[in-house]
Structures are given as structure tokens and as C-alpha cells.
Coordinates of C-alpha atoms and ligand atoms in Angstrom, one line a residue:
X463 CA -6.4 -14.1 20.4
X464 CA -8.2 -14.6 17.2
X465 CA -9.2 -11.4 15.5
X466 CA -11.8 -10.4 12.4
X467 CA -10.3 -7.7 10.5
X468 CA -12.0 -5.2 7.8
X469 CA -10.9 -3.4 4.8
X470 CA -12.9 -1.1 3.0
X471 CA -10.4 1.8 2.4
X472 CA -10.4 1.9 -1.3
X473 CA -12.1 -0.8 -4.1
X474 CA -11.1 -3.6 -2.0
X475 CA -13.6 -5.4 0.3
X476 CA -11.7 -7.6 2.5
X477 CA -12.3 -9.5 5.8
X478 CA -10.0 -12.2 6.9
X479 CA -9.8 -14.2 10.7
X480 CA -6.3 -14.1 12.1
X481 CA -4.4 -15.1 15.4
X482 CA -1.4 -13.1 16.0
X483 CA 0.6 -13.0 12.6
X484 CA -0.8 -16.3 11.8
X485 CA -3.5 -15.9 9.0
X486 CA -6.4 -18.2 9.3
X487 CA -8.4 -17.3 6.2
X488 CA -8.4 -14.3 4.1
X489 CA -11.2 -13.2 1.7
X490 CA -11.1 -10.1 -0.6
X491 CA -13.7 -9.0 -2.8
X492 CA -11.7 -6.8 -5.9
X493 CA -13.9 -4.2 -7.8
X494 CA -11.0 -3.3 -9.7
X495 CA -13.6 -4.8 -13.2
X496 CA -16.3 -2.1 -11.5
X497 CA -14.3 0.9 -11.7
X498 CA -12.1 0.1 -14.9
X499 CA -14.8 0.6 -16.7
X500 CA -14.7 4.6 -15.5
X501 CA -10.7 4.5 -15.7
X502 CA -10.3 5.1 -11.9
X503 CA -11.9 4.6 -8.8
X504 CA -16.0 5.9 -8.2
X505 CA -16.0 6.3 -4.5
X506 CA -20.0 6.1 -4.2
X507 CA -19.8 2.6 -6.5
X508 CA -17.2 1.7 -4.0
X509 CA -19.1 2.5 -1.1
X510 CA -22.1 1.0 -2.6
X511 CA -20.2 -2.2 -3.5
X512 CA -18.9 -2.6 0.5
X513 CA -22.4 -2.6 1.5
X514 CA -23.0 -5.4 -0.8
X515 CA -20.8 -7.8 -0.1
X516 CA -18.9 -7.4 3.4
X517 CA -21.6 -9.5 5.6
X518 CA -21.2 -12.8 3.0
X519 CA -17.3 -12.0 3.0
X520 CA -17.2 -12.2 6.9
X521 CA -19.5 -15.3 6.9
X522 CA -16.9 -16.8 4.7
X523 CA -13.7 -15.7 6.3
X524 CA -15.5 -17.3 9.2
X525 CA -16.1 -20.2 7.8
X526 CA -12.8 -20.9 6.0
X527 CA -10.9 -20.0 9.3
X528 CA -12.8 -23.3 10.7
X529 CA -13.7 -21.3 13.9
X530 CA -17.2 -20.4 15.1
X531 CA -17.9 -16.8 15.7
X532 CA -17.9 -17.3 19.3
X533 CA -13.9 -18.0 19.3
X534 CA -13.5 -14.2 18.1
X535 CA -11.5 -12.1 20.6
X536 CA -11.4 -8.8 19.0
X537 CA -13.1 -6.8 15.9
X538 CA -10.2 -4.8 14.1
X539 CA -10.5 -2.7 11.3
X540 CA -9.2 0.2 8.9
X541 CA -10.0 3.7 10.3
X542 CA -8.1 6.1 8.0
X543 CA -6.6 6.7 5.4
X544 CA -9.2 6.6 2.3
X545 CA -12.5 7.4 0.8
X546 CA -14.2 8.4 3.8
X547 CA -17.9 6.6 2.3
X548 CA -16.1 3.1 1.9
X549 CA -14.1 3.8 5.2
X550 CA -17.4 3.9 6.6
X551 CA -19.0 1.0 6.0
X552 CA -16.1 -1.4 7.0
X553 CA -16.2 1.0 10.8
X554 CA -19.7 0.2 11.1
X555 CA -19.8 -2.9 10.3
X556 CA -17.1 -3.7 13.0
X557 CA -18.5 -1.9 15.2
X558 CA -21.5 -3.4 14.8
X559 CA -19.9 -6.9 14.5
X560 CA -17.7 -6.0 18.0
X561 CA -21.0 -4.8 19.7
X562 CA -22.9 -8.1 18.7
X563 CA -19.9 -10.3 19.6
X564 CA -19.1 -8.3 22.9
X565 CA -15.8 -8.2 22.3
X566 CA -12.9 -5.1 22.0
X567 CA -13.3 -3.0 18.6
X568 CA -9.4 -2.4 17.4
X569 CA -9.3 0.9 15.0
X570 CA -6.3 0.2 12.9
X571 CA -4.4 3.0 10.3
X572 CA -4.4 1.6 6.7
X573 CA -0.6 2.2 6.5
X574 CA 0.3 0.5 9.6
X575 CA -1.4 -2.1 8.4
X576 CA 0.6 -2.5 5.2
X577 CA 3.6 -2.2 7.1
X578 CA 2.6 -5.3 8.9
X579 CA 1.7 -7.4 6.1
X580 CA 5.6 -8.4 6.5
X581 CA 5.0 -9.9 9.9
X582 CA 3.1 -12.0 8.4
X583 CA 5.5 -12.8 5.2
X584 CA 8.5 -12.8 7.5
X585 CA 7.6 -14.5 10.8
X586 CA 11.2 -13.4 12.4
X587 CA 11.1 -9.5 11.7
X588 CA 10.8 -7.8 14.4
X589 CA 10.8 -3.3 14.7
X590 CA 13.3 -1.2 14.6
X591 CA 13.8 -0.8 10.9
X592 CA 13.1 1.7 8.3
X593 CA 10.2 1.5 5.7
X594 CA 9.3 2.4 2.6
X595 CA 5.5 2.1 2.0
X596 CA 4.9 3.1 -1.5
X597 CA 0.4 2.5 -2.3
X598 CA -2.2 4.4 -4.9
X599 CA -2.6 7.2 -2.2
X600 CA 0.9 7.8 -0.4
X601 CA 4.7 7.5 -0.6
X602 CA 6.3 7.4 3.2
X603 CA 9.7 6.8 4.3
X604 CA 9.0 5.4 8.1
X605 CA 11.3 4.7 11.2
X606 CA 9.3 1.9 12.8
X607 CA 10.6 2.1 16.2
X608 CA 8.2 -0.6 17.4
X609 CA 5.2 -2.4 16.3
X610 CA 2.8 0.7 17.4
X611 CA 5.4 3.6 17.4
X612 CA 6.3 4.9 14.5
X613 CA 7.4 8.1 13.0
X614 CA 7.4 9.6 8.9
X615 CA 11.1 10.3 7.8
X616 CA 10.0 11.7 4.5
X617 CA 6.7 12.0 2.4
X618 CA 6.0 12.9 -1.3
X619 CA 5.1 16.3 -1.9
X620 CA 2.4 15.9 -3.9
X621 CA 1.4 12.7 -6.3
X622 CA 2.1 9.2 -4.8
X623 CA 4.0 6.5 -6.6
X624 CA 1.1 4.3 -7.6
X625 CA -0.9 7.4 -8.6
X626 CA 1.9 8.6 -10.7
X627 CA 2.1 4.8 -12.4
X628 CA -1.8 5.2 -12.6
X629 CA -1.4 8.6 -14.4
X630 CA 1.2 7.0 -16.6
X631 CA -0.6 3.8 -17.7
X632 CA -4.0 6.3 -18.6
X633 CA -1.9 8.2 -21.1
X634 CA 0.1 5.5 -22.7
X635 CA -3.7 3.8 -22.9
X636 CA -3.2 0.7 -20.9
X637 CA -6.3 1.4 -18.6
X638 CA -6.7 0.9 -14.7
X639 CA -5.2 -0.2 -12.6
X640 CA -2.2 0.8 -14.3
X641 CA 1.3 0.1 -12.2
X642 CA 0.7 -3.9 -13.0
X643 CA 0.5 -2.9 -16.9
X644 CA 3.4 -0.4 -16.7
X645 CA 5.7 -3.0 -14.9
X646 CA 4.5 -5.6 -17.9
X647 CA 5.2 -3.4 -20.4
X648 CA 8.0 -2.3 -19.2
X649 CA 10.0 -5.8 -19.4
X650 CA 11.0 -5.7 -23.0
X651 CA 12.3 -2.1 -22.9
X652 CA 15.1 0.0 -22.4
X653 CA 15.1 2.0 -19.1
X654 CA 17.4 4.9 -20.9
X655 CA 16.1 5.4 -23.9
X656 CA 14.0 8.3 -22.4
X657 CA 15.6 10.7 -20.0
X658 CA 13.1 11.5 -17.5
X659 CA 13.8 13.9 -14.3
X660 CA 14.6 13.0 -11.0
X661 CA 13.6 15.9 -8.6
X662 CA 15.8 16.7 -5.8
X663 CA 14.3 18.8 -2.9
X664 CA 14.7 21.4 -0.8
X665 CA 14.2 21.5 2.9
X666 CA 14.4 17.9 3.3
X667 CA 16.4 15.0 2.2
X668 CA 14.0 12.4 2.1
X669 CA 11.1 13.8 0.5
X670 CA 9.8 13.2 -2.9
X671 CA 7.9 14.7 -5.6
X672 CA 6.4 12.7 -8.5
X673 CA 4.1 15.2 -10.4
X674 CA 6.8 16.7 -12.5
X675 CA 8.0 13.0 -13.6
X676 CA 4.2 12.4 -14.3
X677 CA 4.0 16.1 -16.4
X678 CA 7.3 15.0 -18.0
X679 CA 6.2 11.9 -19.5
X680 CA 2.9 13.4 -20.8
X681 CA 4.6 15.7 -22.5
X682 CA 6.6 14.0 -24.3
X683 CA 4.0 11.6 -25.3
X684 CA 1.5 14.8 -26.6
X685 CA 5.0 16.5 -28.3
X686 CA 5.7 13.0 -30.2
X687 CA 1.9 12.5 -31.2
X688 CA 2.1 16.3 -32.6
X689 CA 5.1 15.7 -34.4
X690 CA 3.7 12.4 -36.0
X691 CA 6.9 10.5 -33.9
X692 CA 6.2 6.9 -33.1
X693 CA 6.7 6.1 -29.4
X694 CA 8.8 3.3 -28.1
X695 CA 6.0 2.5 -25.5
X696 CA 7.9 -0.4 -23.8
X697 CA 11.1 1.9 -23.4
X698 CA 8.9 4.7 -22.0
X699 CA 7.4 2.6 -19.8
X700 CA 10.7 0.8 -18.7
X701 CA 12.6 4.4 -18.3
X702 CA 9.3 5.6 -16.3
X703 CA 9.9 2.8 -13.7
X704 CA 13.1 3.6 -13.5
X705 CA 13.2 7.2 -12.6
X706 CA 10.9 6.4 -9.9
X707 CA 13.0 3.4 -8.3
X708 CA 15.6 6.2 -8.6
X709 CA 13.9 8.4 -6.6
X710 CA 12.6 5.8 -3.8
X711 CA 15.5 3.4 -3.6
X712 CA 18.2 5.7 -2.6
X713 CA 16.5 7.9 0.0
X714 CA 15.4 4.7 1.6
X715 CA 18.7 3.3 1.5
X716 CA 20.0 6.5 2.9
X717 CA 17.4 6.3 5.4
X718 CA 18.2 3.1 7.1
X719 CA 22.1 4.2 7.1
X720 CA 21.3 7.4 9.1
X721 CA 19.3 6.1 11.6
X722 CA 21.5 2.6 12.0
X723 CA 19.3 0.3 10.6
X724 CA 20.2 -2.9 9.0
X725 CA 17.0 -3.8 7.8
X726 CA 15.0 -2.7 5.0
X727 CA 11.2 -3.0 4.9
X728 CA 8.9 -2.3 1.7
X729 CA 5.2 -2.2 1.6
X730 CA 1.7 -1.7 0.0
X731 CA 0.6 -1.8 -3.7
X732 CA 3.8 -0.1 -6.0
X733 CA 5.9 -2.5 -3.8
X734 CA 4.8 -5.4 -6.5
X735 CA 7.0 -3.7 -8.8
X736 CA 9.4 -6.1 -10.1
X737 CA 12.3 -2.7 -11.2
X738 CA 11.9 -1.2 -7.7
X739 CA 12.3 -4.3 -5.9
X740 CA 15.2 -5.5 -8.5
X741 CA 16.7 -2.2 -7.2
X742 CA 16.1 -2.6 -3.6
X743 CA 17.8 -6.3 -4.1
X744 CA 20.8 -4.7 -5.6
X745 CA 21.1 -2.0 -2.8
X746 CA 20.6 -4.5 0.2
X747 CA 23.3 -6.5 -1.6
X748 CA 25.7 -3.7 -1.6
X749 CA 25.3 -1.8 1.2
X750 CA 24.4 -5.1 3.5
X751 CA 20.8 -4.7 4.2
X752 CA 18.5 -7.1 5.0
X753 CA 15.3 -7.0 2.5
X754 CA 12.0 -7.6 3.9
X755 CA 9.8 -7.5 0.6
X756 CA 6.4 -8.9 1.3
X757 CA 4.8 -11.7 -1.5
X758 CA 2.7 -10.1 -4.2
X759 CA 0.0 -11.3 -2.5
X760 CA 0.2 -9.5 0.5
X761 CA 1.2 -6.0 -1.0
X762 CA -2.4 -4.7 -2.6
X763 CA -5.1 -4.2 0.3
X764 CA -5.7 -7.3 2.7
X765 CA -7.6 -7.8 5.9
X766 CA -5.3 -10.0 7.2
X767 CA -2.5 -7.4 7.5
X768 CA -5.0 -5.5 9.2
X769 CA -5.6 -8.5 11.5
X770 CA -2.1 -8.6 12.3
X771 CA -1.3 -4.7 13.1
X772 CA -4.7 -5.3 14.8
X773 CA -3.3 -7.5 17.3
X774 CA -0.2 -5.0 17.9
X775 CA -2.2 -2.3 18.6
X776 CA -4.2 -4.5 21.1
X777 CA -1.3 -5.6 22.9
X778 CA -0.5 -1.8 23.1
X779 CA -4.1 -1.0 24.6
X780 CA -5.9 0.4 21.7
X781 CA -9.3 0.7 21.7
X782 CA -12.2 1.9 19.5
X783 CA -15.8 2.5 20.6
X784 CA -19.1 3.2 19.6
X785 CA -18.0 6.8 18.4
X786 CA -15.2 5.9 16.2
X787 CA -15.1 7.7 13.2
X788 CA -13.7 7.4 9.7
X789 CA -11.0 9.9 8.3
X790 CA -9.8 9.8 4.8
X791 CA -6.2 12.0 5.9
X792 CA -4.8 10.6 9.1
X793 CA -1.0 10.7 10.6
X794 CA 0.7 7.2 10.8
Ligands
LIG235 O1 -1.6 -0.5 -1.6 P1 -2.6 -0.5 -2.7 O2 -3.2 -1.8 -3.1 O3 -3.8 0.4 -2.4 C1 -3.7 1.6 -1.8 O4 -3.6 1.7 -0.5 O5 -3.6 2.7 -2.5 O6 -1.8 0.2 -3.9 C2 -2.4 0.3 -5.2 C3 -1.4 0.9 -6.1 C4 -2.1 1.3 -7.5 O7 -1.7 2.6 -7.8 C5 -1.5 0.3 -8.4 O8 -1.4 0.7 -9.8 C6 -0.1 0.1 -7.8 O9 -0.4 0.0 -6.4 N1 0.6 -1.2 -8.3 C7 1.7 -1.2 -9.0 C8 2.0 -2.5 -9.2 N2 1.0 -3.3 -8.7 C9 0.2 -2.4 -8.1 N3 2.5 -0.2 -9.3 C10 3.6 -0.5 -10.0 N4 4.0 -1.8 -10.3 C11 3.2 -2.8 -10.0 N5 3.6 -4.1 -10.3
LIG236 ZN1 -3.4 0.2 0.6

């Protein structure tokens, strides 16, 4: 079945036109240039911004999938999690599209959806496995007992990873987004030049908690500029990256090994991060887990991940109607 899929959770607009995990075309709109100029995302000028652009970006996903809009099966498209304005214009524009098409609406959750932008990558992976979805809004360790079942092992307890490398890149003045910047900044330094804490929790073993990490750092940066220090930036930014692979990698790894999974998924935005996924590699060598690591170009926000979870939870019988609703906090 061939599926148009919507995004509009965050500053991405994005439609694309898949059929099963097969990826016919795939267009997204970035206003990353929009909201740089305020340091962070404006959820009005996102919402705004949806509006004006998601009909051309579906006429063009149409059109680059080389299929008319009559060969459409099914309308999917990103529910929840995110700014609940921008959620809203991708719902009801599917809806509007799935009413106008008279065919099934699919609601799909944002973070299944990132999850499944590694059937596409990896055409062979199939659930049960354990993953670590790491984006601007959430940190999640996930048993994925099947393509539409799934349940959270452990969660940060307050800032996610990508918000964290956001905060990080704003203080050290290398503007927005930020995690791309910190990982290139972060190549020519030394990862333990800075020590920088790695919390341990109580209560559970899995969960995390960035804030103190992200307090830590600015500190030391406001302490140095008091005391007229200079900063090694590149070493701060490298040992930053590191204390945060240190807190994802091995809860994840310990994860997998207590549920009895051999294979290792990661997922979403902060999974482009060349140290974590260095550190992942290492692991999986070790420990002899199989690395599912999608292409960079499939970890930010995508329709075509959407597309694919889309047609899982299809197959599984979900449906959205007229009355679907936007949420920006929604379990997995
Ligand atoms: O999944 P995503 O595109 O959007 C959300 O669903 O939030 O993730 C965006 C996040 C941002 O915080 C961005 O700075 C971060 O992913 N990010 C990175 C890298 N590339 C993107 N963080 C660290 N290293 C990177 N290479
Ligand atoms: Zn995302």
C-alpha cells in the first residue's frame, strides 16, 4: 500500500510517499535558518511556516514518487509528541488530505516513527530489540517487542540529550542548532581534559538526568570567564560529548543484556553523533551486539519514517478520524 506521510512536530515540514519500508520520495522543508535567528525554536513562526509550505511539499512528494494521487492508500501522519500549533497543521492537513482522497487516516507517535526510520536503513531488522532514541525533546531507552508494541525501559528525568547539546552549544556561542556544532568542535579535542559528572540514579537503573551535566559545564565556563581563564573550547566540547555517551551507552548496553537482546537500535536527531555512535560501535564489538545506526539522513525529522511506522500501525488496525487531535506529551 502506498502511503503519504506528514511531519510537522517541530521546525521540520516534511511529507514523503512511501510503500511499506520502501521510500518513494521524501521532501523536507528545514526552518532551522528561521529560528537561528532567535537561538531556538518560535513555535508560532513554526506553525506559521507549516501552513506555508506543506500543500507545495505534498504536491512535490507526489510528484517525485512518479505516482498520481489516486494510487494513495492511506494518509499517515505525526500526532504527538511536539509543539502542539505545528502538530496541528500536519493533522489537519491529513485529515483533510485522507477525507479528500477517501482513504484510511493513520495517526502515527513521533518517536515510533524515529524508531522506524531503521526499517527503512536496515531492510532485514525486524522487532524484538532494544532502543535508544535520543532527539531535541526526549531520551528513551525502549523494548520494542514488535513493530506496534512497545514499552519505555528508562527515560531522562529532566533535560533530553539534544536539548542538553543545544544548551551547551548556546553558552560556548556556536548558535542553533547546536549538537551538529558541538560534535564538530569537538573533533580536535581532548574528551578528559574537563571532568564533567556522570549522574547515577535512584530508583531506577536505566534512567538518566542531563541538567546537572548541562549546570556543570556552564559553570565552569562563567567561573573561567570571571577568573580571566582562557577555555579550551574544543576539549570542553569533546569531554561534554563524552560524559553524555557515558551516560547513554552503558544503560543501553545493559538494557539489551537484561532483557536478551542481541540487537541494538539507535534513533532520532543526537544519534548523528559521531562520539556516541563511536561508542556504541565499540560496545556492540565487545559485548557482541548487532548495531542498527540509521544514516544521518534519516536521524533528524523525516516523513518517510513516518510513512514507514505508518504502515505498521496499519497492518495493526490503527485508525484516525475526523476527531483526531494533536498532543504535544504522549506515551510511546
Ligand atoms: O530528532 P530531532 O531531529 O528532532 C526532535 O525530534 O527533537 O533531534 C534534534 C536534536 C537537536 O537537539 C540537535 O542539536 C541534535 O538532535 N543533533 C545532534 C547532532 N545532530 C543533531 N546532537 C549531537 N550531535 C549531533 N551530530
Ligand atoms: Zn524528532
Amino acid at each position: 500500500m502506498i502511503i503519504l506521510s506528514v511531519e510537522s512536530s517541530c521546525d521540520e515540514t516534511a511529507v514523503a510517499v512511501t510503500r511499506g519500508r520502501e521510500v518513494l520520495s521524501s521532501e523536507i522543508f528545514s526552518q532551522v535558518d528561521i529560528h537561528a535567528l532567535y537561538g531556538g525554536v518560535v513555535p508560532e513562526i513554526a506553525s506559521r511556516n507549516h501552513i506555508e509550505v506543506i500543500s507545495r511539499l505534498a504536491d512535490s512528494a507526489v510528484s517525485h514518487a512518479g505516482i498520481s494521487k489516486t494510487d494513495i492508500g492511506g494518509v499517515a501522519v505525526t500526532y504527538a509528541p511536539g509543539l502542539v500549533g505545528a502538530l496541528l497543521v500536519g493533522v489537519n492537513f491529513a485529515k483533510s488530505a485522507a477525507y479528500a482522497l477517501n482513504v484510511p487516516l493513520i495517526p502515527v507517535h513521533h518517536i515510533r516513527g524515529h524508531i522506524a526510520a531503521n526499517y527503512i536503513a536496515y531492510p532485514e531488522l525486524e522487532p524484538p530489540f532494544l532502543c535508544l532514541i535520543i532527539s531535541g525533546g526526549h531520551s528513551l531507552i525502549v523494548d520494542v517487542k514488535s513493530y506496534t508494541h512497545m514499552e519505555i525501559v528508562g527515560a531522562s528525568r529532566d533535560d533530553a540529550a539534544g536539548e542538553c547539546f543545544d544548551k551547551a552549544a548556546r553558552v560556548l556561542g556556536l548558535g542553533y542548532p547546536g549538537g551538529v556544532q558541538m560534535d564538530k568542535l569537538a573533533k580536535g579535542g581532548d574528551d578528559r581534559k574537563y571532568p564533567l559528572p556522570r549522574p547515577v540514579l535512584t530508583g531506577s537503573k536505566y534512567d538518566m538526568s542531563f541538567s546537572g551535566l548541562k549546570t556543570n559545564l556552564i559553570n565552569l565556563l562563567h567561573n573561567a570567564q570571571q577568573k580571566g581563564e582562557e577555555i579550551d573550547k574544543p576539549s570542553l566540547a569533546a569531554s561534554f560529548a563524552a560524559a553524555v555517551s557515558d551516560i547513554l551507552v552503558p544503560r543501553t548496553a545493559a538494557a539489551a543484556k537484561e532483557k536478551g537482546y542481541d540487537k541494538i537500535v539507535i534513533a532520532g536527531g543526537v544519534a548523528a553523533n559521531s562520539r556516541i555512535r563511536r561508542d556504541f560501535e565499540m560496545v556492540a564489538k565487545k559485548e557482541g551486539f548487532t548495531l542498527y545506526a540509521p544514516p544521518l539522513s534519516l536521524c533528524g525529522d523525516n516523513a518517510a519514517m513516518i510513512g514507514c511506522q505508518g504502515y505498521y500501525e496499519y497492518m495493526a488496525g490503527i485508525r484516525g478520524d475526523t476527531a483526531l487531535n494533536a498532543f504535544a506529551v504522549k506515551g510511546i
